[in-house]
């Protein structure tokens, strides 16, 4: 697949795009270039669009059950791309990974329970804990030579406080770490030792750059398979978040039955017709497209690194091993987070995610989404330079 597929620029206005049409709401200004929320400015594989169009053309959209082939498609994708053989019966569905995180928290913990996270981390982790009246335990990651490291001494100390659940972000958002098998095994061993359920958000699992390889923590041992709930989705990988389709992998039959009971109490019946069709088409036909995407994203990442090194030497790039999100360390600028946002929005006319949203350790950082055509990326980088010139 040629790069021209990803070079094309689309007008996303008048499509109810969160990224492009809520700039006034999010940043207080209409005329900012949005490089914040994590969706891509690329069309998905043509096979996805064709499958959706075929179903649309049928013209009747009544009650629908998941195609019997869908679990096999998910199983095959996980096996081929991540080397994990999952039982077909372990696969359940939900509208998205964040709703799944909230549902898992509600299913397996009680109000007042402690739930552990690393920080900085994707803001909904904190939100689903606190909005469900659970208590957040935080274990800070350490930024060492441009990459985050886990402080396992602190991690164990937090587990000792009676953490009922640990929510893992792998690959890590916003830092882009693809956690090593060694780190995951150590996390797993500690969680088993302290009887802490693992909830693993692996929505970015497909977006990993060679030579790194994603490892599902549940794949490391039979014991971890029984103590882990894994959330995946094609939505980030193929830019189909609006279809609202995700899967949970719960091999432990007792845990799975408990989650099914919870979904029944919620009244959850099934994914939408188009969510199921899009998911199956993406996982069936998306490999070639994904390989081309990863190549394009790596070129964008290199452009960011080269530009910032030359033009903005006081900003450090946390080089991502996965995701299409770049965590920019602006602490050398000597500015407050409010000052950083003021300069970005008012002077640079650029919308980036402020670091403090990601919890302690996010101060002085911003997150940039580079999953866009190269011309838009370069526009954003020049705006970044203008903001801090």
GROMACS .gro file of C-alpha atoms in nm:
model
  389
    1UNK     CA    1   0.000   0.000   0.000
    2UNK     CA    2   0.140   0.340  -0.100
    3UNK     CA    3   0.187   0.628   0.143
    4UNK     CA    4  -0.045   0.840  -0.069
    5UNK     CA    5  -0.333   0.668   0.111
    6UNK     CA    6  -0.222   0.840   0.432
    7UNK     CA    7  -0.112   1.169   0.271
    8UNK     CA    8  -0.466   1.261   0.165
    9UNK     CA    9  -0.623   1.541   0.369
   10UNK     CA   10  -0.995   1.522   0.449
   11UNK     CA   11  -1.228   1.793   0.575
   12UNK     CA   12  -1.379   1.646   0.890
   13UNK     CA   13  -1.600   1.945   0.970
   14UNK     CA   14  -1.977   1.886   0.979
   15UNK     CA   15  -1.929   1.520   1.077
   16UNK     CA   16  -1.974   1.577   1.454
   17UNK     CA   17  -1.602   1.514   1.497
   18UNK     CA   18  -1.492   1.553   1.858
   19UNK     CA   19  -1.139   1.627   1.741
   20UNK     CA   20  -1.221   1.891   1.481
   21UNK     CA   21  -1.550   2.044   1.596
   22UNK     CA   22  -1.513   2.079   1.973
   23UNK     CA   23  -1.204   2.303   1.966
   24UNK     CA   24  -1.399   2.600   2.107
   25UNK     CA   25  -1.536   2.384   2.388
   26UNK     CA   26  -1.200   2.226   2.473
   27UNK     CA   27  -0.956   2.511   2.411
   28UNK     CA   28  -1.174   2.824   2.415
   29UNK     CA   29  -1.071   2.905   2.059
   30UNK     CA   30  -1.212   2.804   1.720
   31UNK     CA   31  -0.897   2.850   1.511
   32UNK     CA   32  -0.661   2.597   1.670
   33UNK     CA   33  -0.515   2.297   1.492
   34UNK     CA   34  -0.640   1.994   1.689
   35UNK     CA   35  -0.370   1.739   1.768
   36UNK     CA   36  -0.511   1.618   2.097
   37UNK     CA   37  -0.777   1.344   2.117
   38UNK     CA   38  -0.658   0.999   2.004
   39UNK     CA   39  -0.821   0.939   1.671
   40UNK     CA   40  -0.654   0.943   1.331
   41UNK     CA   41  -0.715   1.162   1.028
   42UNK     CA   42  -0.698   0.858   0.799
   43UNK     CA   43  -0.974   0.652   0.642
   44UNK     CA   44  -0.986   0.289   0.758
   45UNK     CA   45  -0.908  -0.002   0.525
   46UNK     CA   46  -1.133  -0.001   0.219
   47UNK     CA   47  -1.256  -0.349   0.314
   48UNK     CA   48  -1.409  -0.200   0.631
   49UNK     CA   49  -1.592   0.070   0.435
   50UNK     CA   50  -1.707  -0.185   0.177
   51UNK     CA   51  -1.840  -0.421   0.444
   52UNK     CA   52  -2.029  -0.136   0.613
   53UNK     CA   53  -2.169  -0.021   0.280
   54UNK     CA   54  -2.285  -0.371   0.193
   55UNK     CA   55  -2.469  -0.401   0.524
   56UNK     CA   56  -2.612  -0.052   0.484
   57UNK     CA   57  -2.739  -0.136   0.137
   58UNK     CA   58  -2.940  -0.426   0.275
   59UNK     CA   59  -3.170  -0.165   0.422
   60UNK     CA   60  -3.310  -0.348   0.726
   61UNK     CA   61  -3.142  -0.296   1.064
   62UNK     CA   62  -3.342  -0.502   1.309
   63UNK     CA   63  -3.220  -0.691   1.615
   64UNK     CA   64  -2.894  -0.861   1.531
   65UNK     CA   65  -2.670  -1.114   1.705
   66UNK     CA   66  -2.294  -1.138   1.665
   67UNK     CA   67  -2.189  -1.338   1.363
   68UNK     CA   68  -2.067  -1.685   1.466
   69UNK     CA   69  -1.748  -1.607   1.273
   70UNK     CA   70  -1.664  -1.297   1.478
   71UNK     CA   71  -1.507  -1.474   1.780
   72UNK     CA   72  -1.291  -1.684   1.546
   73UNK     CA   73  -1.175  -1.369   1.366
   74UNK     CA   74  -1.078  -1.207   1.698
   75UNK     CA   75  -0.907  -1.525   1.816
   76UNK     CA   76  -0.707  -1.549   1.493
   77UNK     CA   77  -0.603  -1.182   1.507
   78UNK     CA   78  -0.477  -1.213   1.864
   79UNK     CA   79  -0.296  -1.538   1.781
   80UNK     CA   80  -0.125  -1.412   1.464
   81UNK     CA   81  -0.037  -1.064   1.585
   82UNK     CA   82   0.031  -1.123   1.955
   83UNK     CA   83   0.110  -1.493   1.987
   84UNK     CA   84  -0.167  -1.559   2.237
   85UNK     CA   85  -0.405  -1.851   2.191
   86UNK     CA   86  -0.733  -1.754   2.355
   87UNK     CA   87  -1.039  -1.977   2.402
   88UNK     CA   88  -1.334  -1.874   2.186
   89UNK     CA   89  -1.567  -1.879   2.484
   90UNK     CA   90  -1.348  -1.626   2.668
   91UNK     CA   91  -1.452  -1.342   2.433
   92UNK     CA   92  -1.722  -1.098   2.540
   93UNK     CA   93  -1.823  -0.765   2.386
   94UNK     CA   94  -1.880  -0.408   2.496
   95UNK     CA   95  -1.922  -0.072   2.327
   96UNK     CA   96  -1.572   0.048   2.412
   97UNK     CA   97  -1.269  -0.005   2.632
   98UNK     CA   98  -1.353   0.282   2.871
   99UNK     CA   99  -1.708   0.147   2.931
  100UNK     CA  100  -1.544  -0.192   2.984
  101UNK     CA  101  -1.303  -0.049   3.243
  102UNK     CA  102  -1.595   0.102   3.432
  103UNK     CA  103  -1.799  -0.218   3.410
  104UNK     CA  104  -1.507  -0.430   3.532
  105UNK     CA  105  -1.451  -0.194   3.827
  106UNK     CA  106  -1.821  -0.220   3.915
  107UNK     CA  107  -1.830  -0.598   3.873
  108UNK     CA  108  -1.529  -0.704   4.077
  109UNK     CA  109  -1.480  -0.433   4.340
  110UNK     CA  110  -1.691  -0.260   4.604
  111UNK     CA  111  -1.725   0.105   4.700
  112UNK     CA  112  -1.427   0.208   4.910
  113UNK     CA  113  -1.193  -0.056   4.762
  114UNK     CA  114  -0.841   0.042   4.660
  115UNK     CA  115  -0.750   0.024   4.289
  116UNK     CA  116  -0.390   0.073   4.177
  117UNK     CA  117  -0.267   0.259   3.868
  118UNK     CA  118   0.064   0.388   3.738
  119UNK     CA  119   0.101   0.762   3.686
  120UNK     CA  120   0.106   0.950   3.460
  121UNK     CA  121  -0.161   0.754   3.276
  122UNK     CA  122  -0.469   0.782   3.054
  123UNK     CA  123  -0.719   1.002   3.251
  124UNK     CA  124  -1.022   0.765   3.235
  125UNK     CA  125  -0.831   0.522   3.461
  126UNK     CA  126  -0.866   0.770   3.746
  127UNK     CA  127  -1.215   0.874   3.641
  128UNK     CA  128  -1.368   0.523   3.640
  129UNK     CA  129  -1.223   0.458   3.986
  130UNK     CA  130  -1.330   0.782   4.150
  131UNK     CA  131  -1.671   0.810   3.980
  132UNK     CA  132  -1.752   0.464   4.113
  133UNK     CA  133  -1.649   0.565   4.467
  134UNK     CA  134  -1.336   0.354   4.482
  135UNK     CA  135  -1.000   0.483   4.606
  136UNK     CA  136  -0.705   0.547   4.374
  137UNK     CA  137  -0.363   0.414   4.466
  138UNK     CA  138  -0.086   0.564   4.251
  139UNK     CA  139   0.256   0.421   4.176
  140UNK     CA  140   0.467   0.681   3.992
  141UNK     CA  141   0.664   0.579   3.686
  142UNK     CA  142   1.022   0.704   3.661
  143UNK     CA  143   1.142   0.878   3.346
  144UNK     CA  144   1.494   0.746   3.284
  145UNK     CA  145   1.690   0.832   2.968
  146UNK     CA  146   1.375   0.919   2.778
  147UNK     CA  147   1.171   0.612   2.873
  148UNK     CA  148   0.946   0.528   3.166
  149UNK     CA  149   1.050   0.264   3.416
  150UNK     CA  150   0.839   0.092   3.679
  151UNK     CA  151   0.938   0.150   4.041
  152UNK     CA  152   0.871  -0.203   4.161
  153UNK     CA  153   0.952  -0.124   4.525
  154UNK     CA  154   0.682   0.142   4.529
  155UNK     CA  155   0.448  -0.080   4.324
  156UNK     CA  156   0.472  -0.350   4.591
  157UNK     CA  157   0.421  -0.097   4.871
  158UNK     CA  158   0.097   0.013   4.705
  159UNK     CA  159  -0.018  -0.348   4.668
  160UNK     CA  160   0.043  -0.397   5.037
  161UNK     CA  161  -0.221  -0.132   5.107
  162UNK     CA  162  -0.482  -0.382   4.996
  163UNK     CA  163  -0.525  -0.308   4.627
  164UNK     CA  164  -0.815  -0.517   4.496
  165UNK     CA  165  -0.736  -0.440   4.133
  166UNK     CA  166  -0.449  -0.306   3.922
  167UNK     CA  167  -0.530  -0.135   3.592
  168UNK     CA  168  -0.242  -0.183   3.347
  169UNK     CA  169  -0.193   0.034   3.039
  170UNK     CA  170   0.002  -0.163   2.779
  171UNK     CA  171   0.120  -0.008   2.552
  172UNK     CA  172   0.137   0.290   2.784
  173UNK     CA  173  -0.060   0.606   2.718
  174UNK     CA  174   0.081   0.875   2.721
  175UNK     CA  175   0.443   0.757   2.741
  176UNK     CA  176   0.439   0.508   2.455
  177UNK     CA  177   0.615   0.231   2.648
  178UNK     CA  178   0.565  -0.124   2.528
  179UNK     CA  179   0.623  -0.310   2.852
  180UNK     CA  180   0.876  -0.591   2.831
  181UNK     CA  181   0.799  -0.953   2.908
  182UNK     CA  182   1.029  -0.924   3.211
  183UNK     CA  183   0.841  -0.621   3.348
  184UNK     CA  184   0.503  -0.782   3.284
  185UNK     CA  185   0.609  -1.103   3.456
  186UNK     CA  186   0.720  -0.906   3.760
  187UNK     CA  187   0.391  -0.713   3.767
  188UNK     CA  188   0.204  -1.042   3.737
  189UNK     CA  189   0.404  -1.216   4.010
  190UNK     CA  190   0.340  -0.930   4.252
  191UNK     CA  191  -0.031  -0.912   4.173
  192UNK     CA  192  -0.064  -1.287   4.226
  193UNK     CA  193   0.127  -1.267   4.553
  194UNK     CA  194  -0.108  -0.997   4.684
  195UNK     CA  195  -0.426  -1.143   4.530
  196UNK     CA  196  -0.482  -0.838   4.311
  197UNK     CA  197  -0.698  -0.874   3.999
  198UNK     CA  198  -0.535  -0.737   3.682
  199UNK     CA  199  -0.737  -0.531   3.436
  200UNK     CA  200  -0.521  -0.484   3.125
  201UNK     CA  201  -0.609  -0.211   2.875
  202UNK     CA  202  -0.441  -0.326   2.553
  203UNK     CA  203  -0.627  -0.105   2.305
  204UNK     CA  204  -0.296   0.011   2.149
  205UNK     CA  205  -0.155  -0.343   2.123
  206UNK     CA  206  -0.149  -0.340   1.743
  207UNK     CA  207   0.029  -0.004   1.724
  208UNK     CA  208   0.380  -0.119   1.817
  209UNK     CA  209   0.701  -0.041   1.629
  210UNK     CA  210   0.964  -0.303   1.551
  211UNK     CA  211   1.176  -0.441   1.706
  212UNK     CA  212   0.937  -0.406   2.000
  213UNK     CA  213   0.656  -0.660   2.025
  214UNK     CA  214   0.342  -0.643   2.229
  215UNK     CA  215   0.301  -0.910   2.496
  216UNK     CA  216  -0.036  -0.969   2.658
  217UNK     CA  217   0.021  -1.009   3.031
  218UNK     CA  218  -0.242  -1.284   3.046
  219UNK     CA  219  -0.042  -1.490   2.798
  220UNK     CA  220   0.254  -1.535   3.033
  221UNK     CA  221   0.118  -1.816   3.251
  222UNK     CA  222  -0.192  -2.017   3.333
  223UNK     CA  223  -0.211  -1.842   3.669
  224UNK     CA  224  -0.206  -1.497   3.509
  225UNK     CA  225  -0.459  -1.604   3.250
  226UNK     CA  226  -0.694  -1.682   3.535
  227UNK     CA  227  -0.635  -1.354   3.715
  228UNK     CA  228  -0.647  -1.109   3.423
  229UNK     CA  229  -0.923  -0.937   3.229
  230UNK     CA  230  -0.794  -0.801   2.898
  231UNK     CA  231  -0.961  -0.525   2.696
  232UNK     CA  232  -0.894  -0.492   2.323
  233UNK     CA  233  -1.056  -0.312   2.031
  234UNK     CA  234  -1.002  -0.242   1.662
  235UNK     CA  235  -1.104   0.119   1.715
  236UNK     CA  236  -0.763   0.282   1.769
  237UNK     CA  237  -0.588   0.051   1.523
  238UNK     CA  238  -0.823   0.115   1.230
  239UNK     CA  239  -0.970   0.454   1.325
  240UNK     CA  240  -1.325   0.329   1.377
  241UNK     CA  241  -1.393   0.456   1.731
  242UNK     CA  242  -1.728   0.593   1.620
  243UNK     CA  243  -1.851   0.239   1.551
  244UNK     CA  244  -1.819   0.167   1.926
  245UNK     CA  245  -1.705  -0.193   1.934
  246UNK     CA  246  -1.461  -0.365   2.170
  247UNK     CA  247  -1.396  -0.704   2.324
  248UNK     CA  248  -1.304  -0.838   2.664
  249UNK     CA  249  -1.100  -1.156   2.699
  250UNK     CA  250  -1.185  -1.336   3.025
  251UNK     CA  251  -1.052  -1.695   3.025
  252UNK     CA  252  -1.145  -1.755   3.391
  253UNK     CA  253  -1.494  -1.906   3.375
  254UNK     CA  254  -1.596  -1.781   3.719
  255UNK     CA  255  -1.487  -1.425   3.644
  256UNK     CA  256  -1.650  -1.440   3.301
  257UNK     CA  257  -1.984  -1.556   3.442
  258UNK     CA  258  -1.976  -1.274   3.695
  259UNK     CA  259  -1.920  -1.019   3.417
  260UNK     CA  260  -2.196  -1.170   3.202
  261UNK     CA  261  -2.431  -1.140   3.500
  262UNK     CA  262  -2.335  -0.775   3.541
  263UNK     CA  263  -2.401  -0.702   3.174
  264UNK     CA  264  -2.738  -0.872   3.204
  265UNK     CA  265  -2.826  -0.644   3.498
  266UNK     CA  266  -2.720  -0.346   3.287
  267UNK     CA  267  -2.948  -0.455   3.007
  268UNK     CA  268  -2.658  -0.486   2.764
  269UNK     CA  269  -2.767  -0.705   2.475
  270UNK     CA  270  -2.524  -0.675   2.185
  271UNK     CA  271  -2.303  -0.443   1.985
  272UNK     CA  272  -2.458  -0.238   1.708
  273UNK     CA  273  -2.489  -0.394   1.363
  274UNK     CA  274  -2.222  -0.166   1.224
  275UNK     CA  275  -1.990  -0.212   1.519
  276UNK     CA  276  -1.990  -0.587   1.465
  277UNK     CA  277  -1.952  -0.561   1.087
  278UNK     CA  278  -1.669  -0.309   1.117
  279UNK     CA  279  -1.484  -0.511   1.379
  280UNK     CA  280  -1.501  -0.832   1.178
  281UNK     CA  281  -1.392  -0.666   0.853
  282UNK     CA  282  -1.101  -0.485   1.022
  283UNK     CA  283  -0.964  -0.795   1.192
  284UNK     CA  284  -1.019  -1.006   0.878
  285UNK     CA  285  -0.865  -0.777   0.617
  286UNK     CA  286  -0.660  -0.516   0.804
  287UNK     CA  287  -0.309  -0.660   0.819
  288UNK     CA  288  -0.164  -0.502   0.504
  289UNK     CA  289  -0.321  -0.165   0.584
  290UNK     CA  290  -0.182  -0.178   0.939
  291UNK     CA  291   0.170  -0.250   0.819
  292UNK     CA  292   0.154   0.053   0.588
  293UNK     CA  293   0.011   0.266   0.868
  294UNK     CA  294   0.292   0.175   1.107
  295UNK     CA  295   0.550   0.266   0.844
  296UNK     CA  296   0.382   0.603   0.788
  297UNK     CA  297   0.356   0.674   1.161
  298UNK     CA  298   0.725   0.595   1.210
  299UNK     CA  299   0.810   0.853   0.944
  300UNK     CA  300   0.593   1.107   1.126
  301UNK     CA  301   0.761   1.028   1.456
  302UNK     CA  302   1.102   1.079   1.299
  303UNK     CA  303   0.987   1.414   1.159
  304UNK     CA  304   0.879   1.523   1.507
  305UNK     CA  305   1.208   1.419   1.663
  306UNK     CA  306   1.420   1.587   1.394
  307UNK     CA  307   1.219   1.909   1.398
  308UNK     CA  308   1.216   1.947   1.775
  309UNK     CA  309   1.584   1.860   1.809
  310UNK     CA  310   1.671   2.135   1.560
  311UNK     CA  311   1.412   2.402   1.632
  312UNK     CA  312   1.305   2.348   1.996
  313UNK     CA  313   1.605   2.207   2.186
  314UNK     CA  314   1.447   2.284   2.525
  315UNK     CA  315   1.170   2.032   2.458
  316UNK     CA  316   1.250   1.663   2.500
  317UNK     CA  317   1.062   1.393   2.307
  318UNK     CA  318   0.970   1.077   2.495
  319UNK     CA  319   1.035   0.843   2.203
  320UNK     CA  320   0.730   0.613   2.168
  321UNK     CA  321   0.773   0.238   2.125
  322UNK     CA  322   0.403   0.214   2.049
  323UNK     CA  323   0.086   0.425   1.995
  324UNK     CA  324   0.062   0.733   1.773
  325UNK     CA  325   0.091   0.967   2.070
  326UNK     CA  326   0.404   1.162   2.155
  327UNK     CA  327   0.470   1.282   2.509
  328UNK     CA  328   0.663   1.608   2.501
  329UNK     CA  329   0.866   1.712   2.806
  330UNK     CA  330   0.850   2.093   2.825
  331UNK     CA  331   0.992   2.133   3.176
  332UNK     CA  332   1.314   2.297   3.056
  333UNK     CA  333   1.107   2.588   2.928
  334UNK     CA  334   1.052   2.694   3.288
  335UNK     CA  335   0.682   2.763   3.234
  336UNK     CA  336   0.376   2.672   3.437
  337UNK     CA  337   0.123   2.438   3.279
  338UNK     CA  338  -0.116   2.731   3.241
  339UNK     CA  339   0.156   2.930   3.065
  340UNK     CA  340   0.228   2.636   2.833
  341UNK     CA  341  -0.139   2.609   2.733
  342UNK     CA  342  -0.174   2.984   2.689
  343UNK     CA  343   0.123   2.995   2.454
  344UNK     CA  344   0.006   2.688   2.260
  345UNK     CA  345  -0.353   2.805   2.216
  346UNK     CA  346  -0.323   3.184   2.199
  347UNK     CA  347   0.011   3.221   2.022
  348UNK     CA  348   0.067   2.895   1.836
  349UNK     CA  349  -0.302   2.821   1.766
  350UNK     CA  350  -0.230   2.457   1.848
  351UNK     CA  351  -0.443   2.219   2.055
  352UNK     CA  352  -0.243   1.962   2.255
  353UNK     CA  353  -0.341   1.761   2.561
  354UNK     CA  354  -0.212   1.918   2.886
  355UNK     CA  355   0.006   1.685   3.093
  356UNK     CA  356  -0.164   1.740   3.431
  357UNK     CA  357  -0.473   1.557   3.296
  358UNK     CA  358  -0.265   1.239   3.323
  359UNK     CA  359  -0.214   1.275   3.696
  360UNK     CA  360   0.095   1.329   3.912
  361UNK     CA  361   0.407   1.326   3.697
  362UNK     CA  362   0.229   1.490   3.404
  363UNK     CA  363   0.318   1.842   3.506
  364UNK     CA  364   0.526   2.019   3.242
  365UNK     CA  365   0.430   1.775   2.965
  366UNK     CA  366   0.190   1.786   2.670
  367UNK     CA  367   0.064   1.504   2.448
  368UNK     CA  368   0.064   1.532   2.069
  369UNK     CA  369  -0.130   1.305   1.832
  370UNK     CA  370   0.080   1.252   1.517
  371UNK     CA  371  -0.165   1.024   1.330
  372UNK     CA  372  -0.235   1.270   1.052
  373UNK     CA  373  -0.110   1.347   0.702
  374UNK     CA  374   0.250   1.470   0.699
  375UNK     CA  375   0.152   1.819   0.581
  376UNK     CA  376  -0.077   1.863   0.881
  377UNK     CA  377   0.195   1.731   1.109
  378UNK     CA  378   0.446   1.988   0.981
  379UNK     CA  379   0.187   2.264   1.021
  380UNK     CA  380   0.149   2.155   1.383
  381UNK     CA  381   0.523   2.151   1.443
  382UNK     CA  382   0.563   2.502   1.303
  383UNK     CA  383   0.278   2.616   1.529
  384UNK     CA  384   0.460   2.453   1.821
  385UNK     CA  385   0.771   2.656   1.734
  386UNK     CA  386   0.565   2.975   1.707
  387UNK     CA  387   0.412   2.911   2.048
  388UNK     CA  388   0.747   2.900   2.223
  389UNK     CA  389   0.949   3.143   2.008
   0.00000   0.00000   0.00000
